[in-house]
Tab-separated table of C-alpha atoms in Angstrom:
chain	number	residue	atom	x	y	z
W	1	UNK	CA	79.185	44.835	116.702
W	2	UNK	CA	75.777	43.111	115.897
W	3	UNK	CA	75.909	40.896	112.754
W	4	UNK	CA	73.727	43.640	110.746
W	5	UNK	CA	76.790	46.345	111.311
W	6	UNK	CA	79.169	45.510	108.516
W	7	UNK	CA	82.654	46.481	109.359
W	8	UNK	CA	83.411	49.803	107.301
W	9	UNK	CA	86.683	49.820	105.324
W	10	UNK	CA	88.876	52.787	103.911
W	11	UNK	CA	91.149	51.794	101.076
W	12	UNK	CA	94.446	53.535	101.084
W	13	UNK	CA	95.606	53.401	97.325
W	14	UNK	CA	94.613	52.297	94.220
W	15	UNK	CA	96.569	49.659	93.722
W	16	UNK	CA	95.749	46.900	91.555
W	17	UNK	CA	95.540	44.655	93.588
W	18	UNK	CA	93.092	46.400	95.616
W	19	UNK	CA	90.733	46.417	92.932
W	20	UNK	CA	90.780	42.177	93.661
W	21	UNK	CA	90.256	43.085	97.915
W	22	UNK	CA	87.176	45.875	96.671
W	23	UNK	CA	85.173	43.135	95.443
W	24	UNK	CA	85.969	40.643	98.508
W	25	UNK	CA	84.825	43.523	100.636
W	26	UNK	CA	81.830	43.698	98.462
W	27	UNK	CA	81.082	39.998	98.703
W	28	UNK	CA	82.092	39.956	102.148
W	29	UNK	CA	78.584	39.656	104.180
W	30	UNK	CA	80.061	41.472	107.109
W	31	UNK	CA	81.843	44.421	105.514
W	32	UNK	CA	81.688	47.210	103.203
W	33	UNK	CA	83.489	49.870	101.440
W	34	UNK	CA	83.545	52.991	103.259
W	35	UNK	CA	86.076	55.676	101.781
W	36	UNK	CA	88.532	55.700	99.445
W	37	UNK	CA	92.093	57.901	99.315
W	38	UNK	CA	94.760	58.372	97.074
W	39	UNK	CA	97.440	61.078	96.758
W	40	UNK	CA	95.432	62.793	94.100
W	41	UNK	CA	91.110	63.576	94.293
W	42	UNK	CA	91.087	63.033	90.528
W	43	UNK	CA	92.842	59.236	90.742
W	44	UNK	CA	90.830	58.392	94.041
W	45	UNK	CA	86.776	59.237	92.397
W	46	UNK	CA	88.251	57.543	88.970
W	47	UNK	CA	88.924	54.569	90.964
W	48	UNK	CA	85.866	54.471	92.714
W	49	UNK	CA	83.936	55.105	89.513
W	50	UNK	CA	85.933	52.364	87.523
W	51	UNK	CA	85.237	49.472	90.529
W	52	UNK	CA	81.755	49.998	91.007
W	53	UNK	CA	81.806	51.652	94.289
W	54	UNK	CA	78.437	52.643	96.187
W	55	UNK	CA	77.757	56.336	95.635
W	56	UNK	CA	77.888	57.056	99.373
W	57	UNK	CA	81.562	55.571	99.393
W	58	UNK	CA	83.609	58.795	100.747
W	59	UNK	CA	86.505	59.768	98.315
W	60	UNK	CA	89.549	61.712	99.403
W	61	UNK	CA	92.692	62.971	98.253
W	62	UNK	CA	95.109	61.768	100.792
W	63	UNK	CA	95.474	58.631	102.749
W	64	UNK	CA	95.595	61.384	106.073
W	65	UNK	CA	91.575	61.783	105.562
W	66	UNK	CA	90.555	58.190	105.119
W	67	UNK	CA	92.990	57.591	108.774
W	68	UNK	CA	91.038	60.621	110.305
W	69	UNK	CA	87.573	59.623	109.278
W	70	UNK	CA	85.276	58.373	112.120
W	71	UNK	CA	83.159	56.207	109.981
W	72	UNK	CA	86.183	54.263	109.144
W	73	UNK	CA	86.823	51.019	111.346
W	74	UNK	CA	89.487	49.025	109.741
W	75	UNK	CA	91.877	49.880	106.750
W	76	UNK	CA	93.465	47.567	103.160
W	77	UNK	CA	97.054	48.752	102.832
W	78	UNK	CA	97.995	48.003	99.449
W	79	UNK	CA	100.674	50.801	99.552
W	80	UNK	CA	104.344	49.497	98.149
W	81	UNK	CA	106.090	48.280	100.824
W	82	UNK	CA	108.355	50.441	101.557
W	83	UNK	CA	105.129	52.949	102.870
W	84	UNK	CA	103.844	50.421	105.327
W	85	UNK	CA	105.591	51.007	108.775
W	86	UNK	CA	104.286	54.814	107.952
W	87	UNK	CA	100.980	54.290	107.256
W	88	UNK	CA	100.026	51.063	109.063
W	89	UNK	CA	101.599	52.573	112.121
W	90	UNK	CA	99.500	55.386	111.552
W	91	UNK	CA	96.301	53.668	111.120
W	92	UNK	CA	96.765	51.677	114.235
W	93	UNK	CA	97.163	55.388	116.199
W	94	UNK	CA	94.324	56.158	114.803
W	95	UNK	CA	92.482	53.314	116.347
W	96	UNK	CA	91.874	51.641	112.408
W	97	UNK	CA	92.345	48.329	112.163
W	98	UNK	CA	95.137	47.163	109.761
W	99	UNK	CA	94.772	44.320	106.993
W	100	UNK	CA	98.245	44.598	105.562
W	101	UNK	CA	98.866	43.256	102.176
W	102	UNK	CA	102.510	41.501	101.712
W	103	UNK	CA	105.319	41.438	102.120
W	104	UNK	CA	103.889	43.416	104.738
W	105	UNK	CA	107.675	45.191	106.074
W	106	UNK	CA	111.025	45.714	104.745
W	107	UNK	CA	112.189	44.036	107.414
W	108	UNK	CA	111.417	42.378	110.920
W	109	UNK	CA	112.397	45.471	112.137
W	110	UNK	CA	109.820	47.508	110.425
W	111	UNK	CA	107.420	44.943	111.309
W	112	UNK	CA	107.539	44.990	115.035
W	113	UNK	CA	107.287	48.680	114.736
W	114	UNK	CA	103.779	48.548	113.174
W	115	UNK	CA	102.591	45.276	115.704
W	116	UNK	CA	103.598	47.170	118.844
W	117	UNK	CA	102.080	50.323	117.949
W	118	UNK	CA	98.580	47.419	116.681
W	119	UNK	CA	98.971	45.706	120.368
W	120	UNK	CA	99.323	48.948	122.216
W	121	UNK	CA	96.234	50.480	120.048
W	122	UNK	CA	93.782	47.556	120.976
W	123	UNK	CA	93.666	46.701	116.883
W	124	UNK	CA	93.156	44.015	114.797
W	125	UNK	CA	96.288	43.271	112.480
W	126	UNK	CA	96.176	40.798	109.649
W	127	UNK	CA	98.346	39.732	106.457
W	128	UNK	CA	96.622	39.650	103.156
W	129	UNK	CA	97.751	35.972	102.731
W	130	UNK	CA	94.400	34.597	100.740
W	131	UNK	CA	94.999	31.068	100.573
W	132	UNK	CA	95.424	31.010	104.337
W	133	UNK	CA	91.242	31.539	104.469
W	134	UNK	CA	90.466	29.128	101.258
W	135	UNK	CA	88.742	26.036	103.205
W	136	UNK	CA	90.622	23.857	101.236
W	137	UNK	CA	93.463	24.830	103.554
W	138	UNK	CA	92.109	23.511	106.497
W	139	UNK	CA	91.300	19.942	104.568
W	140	UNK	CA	94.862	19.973	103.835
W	141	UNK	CA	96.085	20.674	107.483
W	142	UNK	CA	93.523	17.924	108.020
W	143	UNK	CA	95.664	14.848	105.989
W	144	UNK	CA	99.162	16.575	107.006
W	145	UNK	CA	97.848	16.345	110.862
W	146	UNK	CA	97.227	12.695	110.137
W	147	UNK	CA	99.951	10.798	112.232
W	148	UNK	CA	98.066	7.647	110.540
W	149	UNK	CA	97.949	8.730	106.652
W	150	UNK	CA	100.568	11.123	106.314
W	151	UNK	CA	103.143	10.456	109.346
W	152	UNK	CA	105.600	12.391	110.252
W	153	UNK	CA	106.786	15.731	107.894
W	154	UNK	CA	109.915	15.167	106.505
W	155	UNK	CA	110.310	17.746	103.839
W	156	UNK	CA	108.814	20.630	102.042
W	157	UNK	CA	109.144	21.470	98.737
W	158	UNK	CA	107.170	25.110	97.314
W	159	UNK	CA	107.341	27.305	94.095
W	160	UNK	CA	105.797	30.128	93.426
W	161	UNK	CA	107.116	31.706	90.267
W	162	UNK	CA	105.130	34.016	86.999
W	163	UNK	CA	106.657	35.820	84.180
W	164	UNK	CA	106.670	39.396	84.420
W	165	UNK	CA	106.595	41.258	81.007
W	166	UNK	CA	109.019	44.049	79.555
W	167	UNK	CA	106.360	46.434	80.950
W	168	UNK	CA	105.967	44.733	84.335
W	169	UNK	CA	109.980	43.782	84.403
W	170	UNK	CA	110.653	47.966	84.070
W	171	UNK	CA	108.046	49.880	85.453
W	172	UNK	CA	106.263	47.448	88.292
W	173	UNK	CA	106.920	48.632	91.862
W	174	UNK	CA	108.128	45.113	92.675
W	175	UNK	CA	111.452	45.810	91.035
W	176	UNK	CA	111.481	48.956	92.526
W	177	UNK	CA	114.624	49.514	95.034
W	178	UNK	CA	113.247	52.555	96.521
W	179	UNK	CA	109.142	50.906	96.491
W	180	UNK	CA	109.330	47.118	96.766
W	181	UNK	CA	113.072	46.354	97.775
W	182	UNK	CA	112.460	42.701	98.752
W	183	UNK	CA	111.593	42.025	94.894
W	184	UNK	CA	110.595	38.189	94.253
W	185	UNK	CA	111.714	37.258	97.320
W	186	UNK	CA	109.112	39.828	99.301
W	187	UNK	CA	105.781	39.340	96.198
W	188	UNK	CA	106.244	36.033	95.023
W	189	UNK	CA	108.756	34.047	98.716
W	190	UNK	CA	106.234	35.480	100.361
W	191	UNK	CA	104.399	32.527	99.951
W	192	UNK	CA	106.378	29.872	99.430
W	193	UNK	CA	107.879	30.842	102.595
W	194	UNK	CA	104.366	31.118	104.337
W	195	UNK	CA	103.433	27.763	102.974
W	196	UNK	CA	106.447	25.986	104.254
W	197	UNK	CA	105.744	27.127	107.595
W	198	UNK	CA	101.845	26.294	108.070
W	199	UNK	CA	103.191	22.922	106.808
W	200	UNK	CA	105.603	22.551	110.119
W	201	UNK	CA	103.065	24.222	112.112
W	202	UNK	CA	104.835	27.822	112.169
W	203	UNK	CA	107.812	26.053	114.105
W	204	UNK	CA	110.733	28.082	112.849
W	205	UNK	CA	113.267	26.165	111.143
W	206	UNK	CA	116.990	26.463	112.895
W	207	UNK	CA	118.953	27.607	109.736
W	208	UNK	CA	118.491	29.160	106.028
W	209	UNK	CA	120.232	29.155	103.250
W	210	UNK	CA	120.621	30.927	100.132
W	211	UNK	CA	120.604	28.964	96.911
W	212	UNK	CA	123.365	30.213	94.613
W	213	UNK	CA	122.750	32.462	91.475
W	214	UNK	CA	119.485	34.396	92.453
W	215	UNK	CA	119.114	36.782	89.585
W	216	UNK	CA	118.909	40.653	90.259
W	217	UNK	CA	118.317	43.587	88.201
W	218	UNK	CA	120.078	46.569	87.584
W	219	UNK	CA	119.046	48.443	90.692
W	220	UNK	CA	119.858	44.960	92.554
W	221	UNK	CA	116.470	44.036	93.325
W	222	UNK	CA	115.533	40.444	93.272
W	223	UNK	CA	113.918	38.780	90.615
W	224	UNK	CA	114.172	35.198	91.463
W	225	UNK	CA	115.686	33.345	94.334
W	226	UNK	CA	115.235	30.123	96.548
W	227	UNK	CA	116.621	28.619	99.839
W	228	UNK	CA	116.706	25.957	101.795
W	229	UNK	CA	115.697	25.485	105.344
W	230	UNK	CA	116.254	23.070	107.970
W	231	UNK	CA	114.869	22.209	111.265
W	232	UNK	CA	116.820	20.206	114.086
W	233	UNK	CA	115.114	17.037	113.642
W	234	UNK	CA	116.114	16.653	110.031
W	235	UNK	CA	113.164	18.041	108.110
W	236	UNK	CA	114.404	19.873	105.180
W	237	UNK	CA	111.972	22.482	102.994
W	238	UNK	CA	113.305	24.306	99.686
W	239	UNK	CA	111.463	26.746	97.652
W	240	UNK	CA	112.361	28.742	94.562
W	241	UNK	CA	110.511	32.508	94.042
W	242	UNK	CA	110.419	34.018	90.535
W	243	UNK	CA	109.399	36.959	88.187
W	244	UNK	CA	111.170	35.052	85.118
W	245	UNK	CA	108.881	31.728	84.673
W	246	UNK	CA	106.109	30.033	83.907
W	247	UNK	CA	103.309	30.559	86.558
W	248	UNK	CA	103.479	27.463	89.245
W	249	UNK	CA	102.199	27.512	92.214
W	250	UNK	CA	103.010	24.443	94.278
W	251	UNK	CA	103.709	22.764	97.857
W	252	UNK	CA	104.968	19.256	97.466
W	253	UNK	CA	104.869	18.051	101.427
W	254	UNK	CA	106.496	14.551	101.537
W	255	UNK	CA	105.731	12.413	104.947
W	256	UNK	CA	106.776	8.849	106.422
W	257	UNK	CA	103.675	7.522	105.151
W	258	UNK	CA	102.132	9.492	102.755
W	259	UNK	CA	102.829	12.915	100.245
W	260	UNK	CA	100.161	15.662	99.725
W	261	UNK	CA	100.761	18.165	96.256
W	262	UNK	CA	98.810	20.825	95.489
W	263	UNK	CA	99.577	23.389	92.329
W	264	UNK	CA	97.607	26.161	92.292
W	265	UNK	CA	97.913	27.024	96.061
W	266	UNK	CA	98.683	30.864	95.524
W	267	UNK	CA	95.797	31.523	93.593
W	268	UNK	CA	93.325	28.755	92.593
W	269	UNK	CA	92.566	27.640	88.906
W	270	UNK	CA	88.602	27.896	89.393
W	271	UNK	CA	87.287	30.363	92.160
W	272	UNK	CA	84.593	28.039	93.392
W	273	UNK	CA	86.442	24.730	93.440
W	274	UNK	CA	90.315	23.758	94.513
W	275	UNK	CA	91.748	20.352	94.425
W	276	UNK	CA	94.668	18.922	95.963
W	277	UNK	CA	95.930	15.404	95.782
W	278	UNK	CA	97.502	12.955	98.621
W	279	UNK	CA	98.705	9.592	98.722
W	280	UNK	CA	99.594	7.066	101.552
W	281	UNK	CA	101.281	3.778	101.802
W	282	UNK	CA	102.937	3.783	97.935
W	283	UNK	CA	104.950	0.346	96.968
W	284	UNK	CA	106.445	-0.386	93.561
W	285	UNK	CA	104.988	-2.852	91.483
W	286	UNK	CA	106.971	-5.728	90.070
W	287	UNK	CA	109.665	-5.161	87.946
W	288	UNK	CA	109.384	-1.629	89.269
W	289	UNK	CA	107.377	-0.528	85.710
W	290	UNK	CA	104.395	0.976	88.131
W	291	UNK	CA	103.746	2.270	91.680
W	292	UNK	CA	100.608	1.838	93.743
W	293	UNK	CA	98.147	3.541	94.696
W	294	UNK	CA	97.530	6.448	92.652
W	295	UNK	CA	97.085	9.515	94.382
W	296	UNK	CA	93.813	10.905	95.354
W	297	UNK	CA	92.368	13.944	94.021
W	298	UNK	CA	90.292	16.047	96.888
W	299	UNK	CA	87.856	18.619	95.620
W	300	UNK	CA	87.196	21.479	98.180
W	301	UNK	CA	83.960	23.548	96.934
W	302	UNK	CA	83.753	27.389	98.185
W	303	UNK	CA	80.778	29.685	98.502
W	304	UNK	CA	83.132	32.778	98.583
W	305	UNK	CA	86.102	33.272	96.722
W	306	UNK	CA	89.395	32.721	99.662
W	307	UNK	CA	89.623	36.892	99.098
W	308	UNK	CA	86.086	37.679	100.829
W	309	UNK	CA	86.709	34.471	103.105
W	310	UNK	CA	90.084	36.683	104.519
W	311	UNK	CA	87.517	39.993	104.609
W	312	UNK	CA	85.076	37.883	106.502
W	313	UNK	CA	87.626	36.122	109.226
W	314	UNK	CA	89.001	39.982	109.538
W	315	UNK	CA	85.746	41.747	109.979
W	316	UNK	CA	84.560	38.784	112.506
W	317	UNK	CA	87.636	39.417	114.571
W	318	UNK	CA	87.227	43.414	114.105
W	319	UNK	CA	83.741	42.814	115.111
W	320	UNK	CA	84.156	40.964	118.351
W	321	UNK	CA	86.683	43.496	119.259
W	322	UNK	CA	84.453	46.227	118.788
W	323	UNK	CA	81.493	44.864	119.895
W	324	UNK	CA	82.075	42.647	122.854
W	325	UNK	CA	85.162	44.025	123.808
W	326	UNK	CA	87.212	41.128	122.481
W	327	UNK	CA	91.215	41.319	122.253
W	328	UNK	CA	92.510	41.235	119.531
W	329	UNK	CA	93.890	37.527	117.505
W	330	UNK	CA	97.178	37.177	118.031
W	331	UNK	CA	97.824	34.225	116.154
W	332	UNK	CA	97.754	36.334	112.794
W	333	UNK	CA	100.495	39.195	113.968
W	334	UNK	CA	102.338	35.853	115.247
W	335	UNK	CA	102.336	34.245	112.256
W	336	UNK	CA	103.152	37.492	109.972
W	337	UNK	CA	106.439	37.914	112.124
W	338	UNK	CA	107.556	34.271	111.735
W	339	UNK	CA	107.041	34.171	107.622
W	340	UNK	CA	109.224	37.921	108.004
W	341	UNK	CA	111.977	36.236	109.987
W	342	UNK	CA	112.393	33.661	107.007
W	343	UNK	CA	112.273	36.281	104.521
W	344	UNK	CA	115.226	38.278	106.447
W	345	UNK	CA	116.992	35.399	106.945
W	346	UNK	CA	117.126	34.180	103.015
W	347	UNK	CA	118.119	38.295	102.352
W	348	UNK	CA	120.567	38.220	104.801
W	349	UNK	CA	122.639	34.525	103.225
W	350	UNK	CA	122.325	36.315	99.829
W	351	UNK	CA	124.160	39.041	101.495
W	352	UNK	CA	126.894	36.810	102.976
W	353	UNK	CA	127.855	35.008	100.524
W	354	UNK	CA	125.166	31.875	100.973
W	355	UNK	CA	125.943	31.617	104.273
W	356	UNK	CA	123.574	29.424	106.450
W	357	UNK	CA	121.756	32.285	108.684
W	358	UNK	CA	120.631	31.135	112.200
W	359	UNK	CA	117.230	32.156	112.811
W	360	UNK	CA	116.856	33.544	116.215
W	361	UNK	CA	112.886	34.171	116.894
């Protein structure tokens, strides 16, 4: 696929958060918008109408036609997640290429399901992790990899938490046992979970364990939760997931010779410009009333918002597959499978009573 042949998406859903993946596609300079399907004709053209999109954008009024339309090379999949082993499975049959917002399965289960049907299709798979594609991930990778500044990882620490409203709280498919059964732990330890692992370099930790006292609702879905993890050379990681608090966002990675923090990981305060801050060699000053040196603030500037940079990684990947033959990336189907096996494994100690769960990749 030439550079002047955008990649053409179909959009199954109208989710809200798709509205946020429309305009990435939009700013994306390899991709555009194709066709849009929901379960209704009405909801799909309001959609398009309401998000600006081109008048030649197809609408339809099932996900079926957007799957069976020819002019459609890769499909978003903001469906709740309980839908996503039937309709990502689908896509993939269909020879569509699948960027999968998260949690992207119930289960690990689920999950292979819709990579083996992906692998055995020829098709591009991808998580909608953003902050994976904001460039100030890779500078970060880039002081963590430092054997000189930051040393060796010895633990993790991540939060991602926001407070849902009465509305949100009742009526959001998150808290949903039947739509979005993995609650927090699926929307919000998603991340956390994610970020703990690019930290170690997606080496899976040995065991995980359920904090005590996650908090549930009344249909038993989770609405916060954290765990701790821990690897056989004695790094340690926690992370705490909620719908109840103040919005934080942050990865405190402590090393043998330096730290590195970073607090809006998630979702960045300013769209254009993300800072995170690191420190190396820290003593206390006498009589212990100061330490040295402060930490250093790092400002990574972006051209496109981490959203279109994830649309633009995908279509480049879509497009070497399509026109050059390319295989698929497996590192992103790798990855996805790895942050699921956490996930599992901090459901499964709730289940047993906090139990440390071995994970077994």
């Amino acid at each position: 696929m030439a550079e002047s042949t955008p990649v053409r998406f179909g959009i199954l859903g109208c989710a809200n958060i798709a509205r946020k993946v429309s305009r990435a596609i939009a700013l994306a300079p390899n991709a555009t918008i194709s066709a849009v399907g929901s379960r209704s004709i009405e909801k799909a053209t309001a959609y398009a109408k309401e998000n600006g999109y081109a008048s030649t954008t197809k609408i339809y009024g099932s996900y079926e036609a957007v799957l069976d339309d020819p002019e459609v090379d890769a499909v978003y999949v903001p469906l709740p997640t309980s839908l996503h082993v039937k309709w990502a499975v689908l896509a993939a049959q269909k020879k569509k290429h699948v960027l999968l917002e998260k949690p992207v399965a119930l289960n690990v289960k689920e999950l292979d399901v819709i990579l083996e049907e992906c692998e055995s299709n020829g098709v591009q798979y991808m998580d909608a992790t953003m902050w994976m594609h904001h460039p100030r991930t890779a500078k970060m990778k880039e002081f963590l990899s430092d054997s000189q500044r930051f040393g060796q990882l010895k633990s993790v620490h991540s939060t991602f938490a926001y407070l849902g409203d009465t509305e949100f709280l009742e009526n959001n498919i998150r808290v949903k046992s039947d739509l979005d059964a993995l609650g927090a732990l699926g929307d919000a330890g998603w991340y956390s979970i994610r970020a703990i692992l690019w930290t170690s370099d997606y080496e899976l930790p040995k065991t995980v364990t359920a904090l005590r006292d996650p908090e549930f609702n009344e249909a038993g879905v989770i609405l916060s939760c954290g765990a701790s993890l821990s690897w056989k050379d004695g790094r340690v990681a926690t992370f705490y997931c909620s719908f109840l608090a103040n919005i934080a966002m942050d990865i405190v990675a402590s090393g043998s010779k330096g730290n590195l923090r970073v607090h809006d990981f998630v979702v960045p305060f300013q769209e254009n410009v993300a800072p995170f801050y690191t420190v190396e060699g820290s003593w206390i000053g006498e009589l212990a009333t100061s330490i040295h040196p402060a930490p250093s603030e790092h400002q990574v500037n972006t051209d496109l918002p981490q959203e279109a940079l994830m649309v633009k990684e995908f279509s480049n990947l879509v497009g070497s597959i399509k026109g050059e033959g390319s295989k698929p990336e497996k590192k992103w189907p790798t990855i996805s499978r790895k942050t699921q096996l956490v996930v599992d494994a901090v459901k499964a100690s709730i289940e047993k009573g906090f139990e440390p769960v071995e994970i077994i990749y």
